[in-house]
Coordinates of C-alpha atoms in Angstrom, one line a residue:
S385 CA -14.1 -48.6 -14.9
D386 CA -13.8 -47.5 -18.6
S387 CA -13.4 -49.3 -21.9
E388 CA -9.7 -49.8 -21.4
S389 CA -9.7 -51.3 -17.6
S390 CA -12.0 -52.8 -14.9
W391 CA -11.6 -53.8 -11.5
D392 CA -11.4 -57.2 -9.9
P393 CA -11.4 -58.1 -6.1
V394 CA -7.6 -58.1 -5.7
S395 CA -7.1 -54.8 -7.6
R396 CA -9.8 -53.1 -5.5
E397 CA -8.3 -54.4 -2.2
T398 CA -5.0 -53.0 -3.3
A399 CA -6.3 -49.6 -4.4
E400 CA -8.1 -49.4 -1.1
S401 CA -5.0 -50.5 1.2
E402 CA -2.8 -48.0 -1.0
L403 CA -5.1 -45.1 -0.8
C404 CA -6.0 -45.5 2.8
R405 CA -2.2 -45.7 3.6
E406 CA -1.9 -42.3 1.6
M407 CA -4.7 -40.7 3.8
L408 CA -2.9 -41.8 6.9
R409 CA 0.3 -40.2 5.5
M410 CA -1.5 -36.8 5.1
M411 CA -2.9 -37.0 8.7
D412 CA 0.7 -37.4 9.7
Y413 CA 1.7 -34.4 7.4
A414 CA -1.0 -32.2 9.2
K415 CA 0.0 -33.5 12.7
S416 CA 3.7 -32.6 11.9
H417 CA 2.4 -28.9 11.9
D418 CA 0.1 -29.3 14.7
V419 CA -3.0 -29.5 12.7
P420 CA -5.8 -31.9 13.6
L421 CA -6.9 -33.4 10.4
S422 CA -9.5 -36.2 9.9
L423 CA -9.9 -37.9 6.5
L424 CA -12.4 -40.6 5.7
Y425 CA -13.7 -41.9 2.3
G426 CA -16.7 -43.6 0.5
E427 CA -16.5 -45.6 -2.6
W428 CA -18.6 -46.4 -5.7
D429 CA -17.9 -48.7 -8.7
I430 CA -19.2 -46.7 -11.9
S431 CA -18.7 -47.9 -15.5
V432 CA -18.5 -45.5 -18.5
A433 CA -18.2 -46.7 -22.2
V434 CA -15.5 -43.9 -23.0
D435 CA -11.9 -44.0 -22.3
V436 CA -11.0 -42.0 -19.1
E437 CA -8.0 -39.9 -19.3
S438 CA -7.3 -36.8 -17.4
N439 CA -7.3 -34.7 -20.3
N440 CA -10.8 -35.7 -21.7
S441 CA -13.0 -35.2 -18.6
E442 CA -15.6 -33.6 -20.7
H443 CA -16.3 -37.0 -22.1
W444 CA -16.8 -38.8 -19.0
E445 CA -17.8 -36.6 -16.2
A446 CA -21.6 -36.4 -17.4
P447 CA -22.0 -40.3 -17.6
V448 CA -20.3 -40.7 -14.1
C449 CA -22.6 -38.1 -12.4
A450 CA -25.5 -39.6 -14.2
A451 CA -24.8 -42.9 -12.9
M452 CA -24.8 -41.6 -9.5
G453 CA -27.8 -39.7 -9.8
F454 CA -26.3 -36.3 -10.1
Q455 CA -26.4 -33.4 -12.9
S456 CA -22.6 -32.3 -12.2
L457 CA -19.5 -33.0 -10.0
Y458 CA -20.4 -29.9 -8.2
D459 CA -23.8 -31.3 -7.1
L460 CA -22.2 -34.7 -6.0
Q461 CA -19.5 -32.7 -3.9
M462 CA -22.4 -30.7 -2.1
A463 CA -24.4 -33.8 -1.6
L464 CA -21.5 -35.6 0.0
E465 CA -20.6 -32.4 2.3
R466 CA -24.5 -32.3 3.4
D467 CA -24.9 -36.0 3.8
W468 CA -21.5 -36.7 5.7
G469 CA -21.4 -33.3 7.5
V470 CA -18.0 -32.6 6.5
A471 CA -16.5 -29.3 5.4
S472 CA -15.0 -30.4 2.1
A473 CA -15.6 -33.6 0.0
P474 CA -13.2 -33.8 -2.9
V475 CA -14.1 -36.3 -5.8
V476 CA -11.3 -38.8 -6.6
F477 CA -11.4 -40.9 -9.8
V478 CA -9.5 -44.1 -9.4
L479 CA -8.4 -45.8 -12.7
N480 CA -7.1 -49.5 -12.5
K481 CA -4.7 -48.6 -15.6
P482 CA -1.5 -46.8 -16.2
G483 CA -1.5 -43.0 -16.1
R484 CA -0.5 -39.8 -14.9
A485 CA -2.3 -38.5 -12.0
A486 CA -3.7 -35.0 -12.0
A487 CA -5.7 -32.2 -10.0
Y488 CA -8.1 -30.0 -11.2
S489 CA -8.9 -27.1 -8.9
S490 CA -10.4 -23.7 -9.1
Y491 CA -10.8 -20.7 -6.7
S492 CA -14.3 -19.9 -8.4
E493 CA -17.8 -20.8 -6.3
G494 CA -19.4 -23.4 -8.1
A495 CA -16.6 -24.8 -9.7
E496 CA -16.0 -28.4 -10.0
E497 CA -12.9 -29.9 -8.4
Y498 CA -11.4 -33.4 -8.5
L499 CA -8.4 -35.8 -8.8
T500 CA -7.9 -38.6 -11.2
V501 CA -5.5 -41.1 -9.9
Y502 CA -4.1 -44.4 -11.6
S503 CA -3.3 -47.8 -10.4
S504 CA 0.4 -47.1 -11.5
E505 CA 0.9 -44.3 -9.0
Y506 CA -1.2 -44.4 -5.7
S507 CA 1.8 -42.7 -4.1
T508 CA 1.0 -39.3 -5.7
F509 CA -2.3 -39.0 -4.1
C510 CA -1.2 -36.4 -1.1
H511 CA 0.6 -34.2 -3.8
E512 CA -2.4 -34.0 -6.0
L513 CA -4.8 -33.5 -2.9
L514 CA -2.7 -30.6 -1.6
H515 CA -3.3 -29.0 -5.2
L516 CA -7.0 -28.7 -4.5
Y517 CA -6.2 -26.7 -1.5
G518 CA -3.8 -24.1 -3.2
A519 CA -0.4 -25.9 -3.2
R520 CA 1.8 -25.3 -6.2
D521 CA 4.3 -27.6 -7.9
Y522 CA 7.9 -26.7 -7.4
Y523 CA 9.3 -29.0 -10.3
Y524 CA 8.9 -26.5 -13.0
P525 CA 10.0 -24.0 -14.3
M526 CA 13.6 -24.4 -13.9
A527 CA 14.1 -21.1 -11.7
V528 CA 11.5 -22.5 -9.3
S529 CA 12.9 -26.1 -9.4
D530 CA 16.3 -24.7 -8.6
A531 CA 15.1 -22.7 -5.8
A532 CA 13.0 -25.4 -4.3
A533 CA 16.2 -27.9 -4.6
T534 CA 18.3 -25.3 -2.6
F535 CA 15.7 -24.3 0.1
L536 CA 12.8 -26.9 0.3
P537 CA 14.5 -30.0 -1.1
D538 CA 12.4 -32.5 0.7
S539 CA 9.0 -31.0 -0.4
I540 CA 6.3 -33.1 -1.4
M541 CA 5.5 -30.5 -4.2
L542 CA 9.1 -31.3 -5.6
S543 CA 10.0 -35.0 -5.2
G544 CA 10.3 -35.5 -1.5
G545 CA 8.3 -36.5 1.5
T546 CA 7.4 -33.7 3.6
V547 CA 4.8 -30.8 3.5
D548 CA 7.3 -27.9 3.5
E549 CA 6.9 -24.4 5.2
L550 CA 5.6 -22.7 2.0
T551 CA 3.0 -25.4 1.2
A552 CA 1.9 -25.6 4.7
Y553 CA 1.4 -21.9 4.7
T554 CA -0.3 -22.0 1.2
V555 CA -2.9 -24.4 2.5
G556 CA -3.6 -22.8 5.6
W557 CA -1.6 -25.0 8.2
T558 CA 0.8 -22.3 9.4
K559 CA 0.1 -18.6 10.0
S560 CA 3.6 -17.3 8.7
L561 CA 6.4 -18.1 6.4
G562 CA 9.4 -19.7 8.0
R563 CA 13.1 -19.0 7.0
Q564 CA 13.4 -21.9 4.3
A565 CA 10.0 -20.7 2.5
I566 CA 11.5 -16.9 2.6
G567 CA 14.7 -18.0 1.3
F568 CA 12.8 -19.9 -1.5
L569 CA 10.9 -17.0 -2.5
G570 CA 14.0 -14.6 -2.3
Y571 CA 16.0 -16.9 -4.5
L572 CA 13.7 -16.6 -7.6
P573 CA 14.5 -14.0 -10.2
S574 CA 12.7 -10.6 -10.4
D575 CA 12.4 -11.1 -14.0
P576 CA 10.0 -14.1 -14.7
K577 CA 11.9 -14.8 -17.9
G578 CA 15.3 -14.6 -16.3
S579 CA 17.3 -17.2 -14.3
G580 CA 19.4 -15.1 -12.1
R581 CA 18.6 -13.6 -8.5
G582 CA 18.4 -10.2 -9.4
G583 CA 16.0 -8.1 -7.0
A584 CA 15.7 -11.0 -4.7
G585 CA 14.4 -8.9 -2.0
R586 CA 11.7 -7.3 -4.1
T587 CA 10.8 -10.5 -5.6
A588 CA 10.5 -12.1 -2.0
H589 CA 8.3 -9.3 -1.0
R590 CA 6.1 -9.3 -3.8
L591 CA 5.7 -13.1 -3.8
R592 CA 5.2 -13.2 -0.2
N593 CA 2.3 -10.7 -0.7
Q594 CA 0.8 -12.7 -3.4
V595 CA 0.7 -15.5 -1.0
L596 CA -0.9 -13.4 1.8
R597 CA -3.4 -12.3 -0.7
R598 CA -4.2 -15.7 -1.8
W599 CA -4.8 -16.8 1.6
R600 CA -7.1 -14.1 2.5
R601 CA -9.2 -14.9 -0.6
L602 CA -9.3 -18.5 0.3
Y603 CA -10.6 -17.6 3.6
R604 CA -13.1 -15.0 2.1
V605 CA -14.5 -17.3 -0.5
Y606 CA -13.9 -21.0 0.8
G607 CA -13.5 -20.6 4.5
I608 CA -9.8 -21.8 4.7
R609 CA -8.7 -20.7 8.0
H610 CA -5.4 -21.2 10.2
P611 CA -6.0 -23.7 13.1
R612 CA -4.9 -21.3 15.6
R613 CA -7.5 -18.8 14.6
A614 CA -10.3 -21.2 13.6
G615 CA -9.7 -23.9 16.3
R616 CA -9.9 -26.5 13.4
V617 CA -8.1 -27.8 10.4
S618 CA -7.5 -25.3 7.5
L619 CA -7.5 -27.8 4.8
C620 CA -11.0 -27.8 4.2
R621 CA -13.6 -25.5 2.3
R622 CA -16.6 -24.1 4.4
K623 CA -19.7 -25.8 3.8
R624 CA -21.3 -23.7 0.8
V625 CA -25.0 -23.3 1.0

């Protein structure tokens, strides 16, 4: 709750129901790629005196953490991972007011990562959660959105309802790129400022290598692994000590 909003029993029940439904949807997405994924949650009701918005977290992060007895969001995440015995514990702030959901992620060790979700759009939860594990938006710039509309039209990272081949690969759910993902990469222009298809083969090769390097770096830094190799879900970070 902030100075502009608060929770009542009905709105809390709605939020819990909607977010639980989104968690089940995420587990179904993982299952469609033959990845076992289990999600659980805990909730806390925290009030701060400032207005909470996605772009002013420097004003409300500290009061929230202090109210929970932590110095930072990173400390909170580490405590949850330790106490719950889980590989990853993303922090999700839920506000009972209109707004645009956002994810804040980083590949740096010790960085604070979290989601801000508003009651006006609980349905974006899965999209934003995937961002924390490497997924990229496909709706901008135009060259990317055009390629996605052609090859990955039902992607959750565009406006659809499936975790596409490239997103599944990026978050570690699959080991190789499928035909549609390669087609998407090959459709992008070789010139970042261009809109044509020039040098499609070179672009596909370059971007594919970028994706490979990212996956290797995520494995090295966070322990994100492919399930065939690790025998467990990949959408998680290795517990950091």
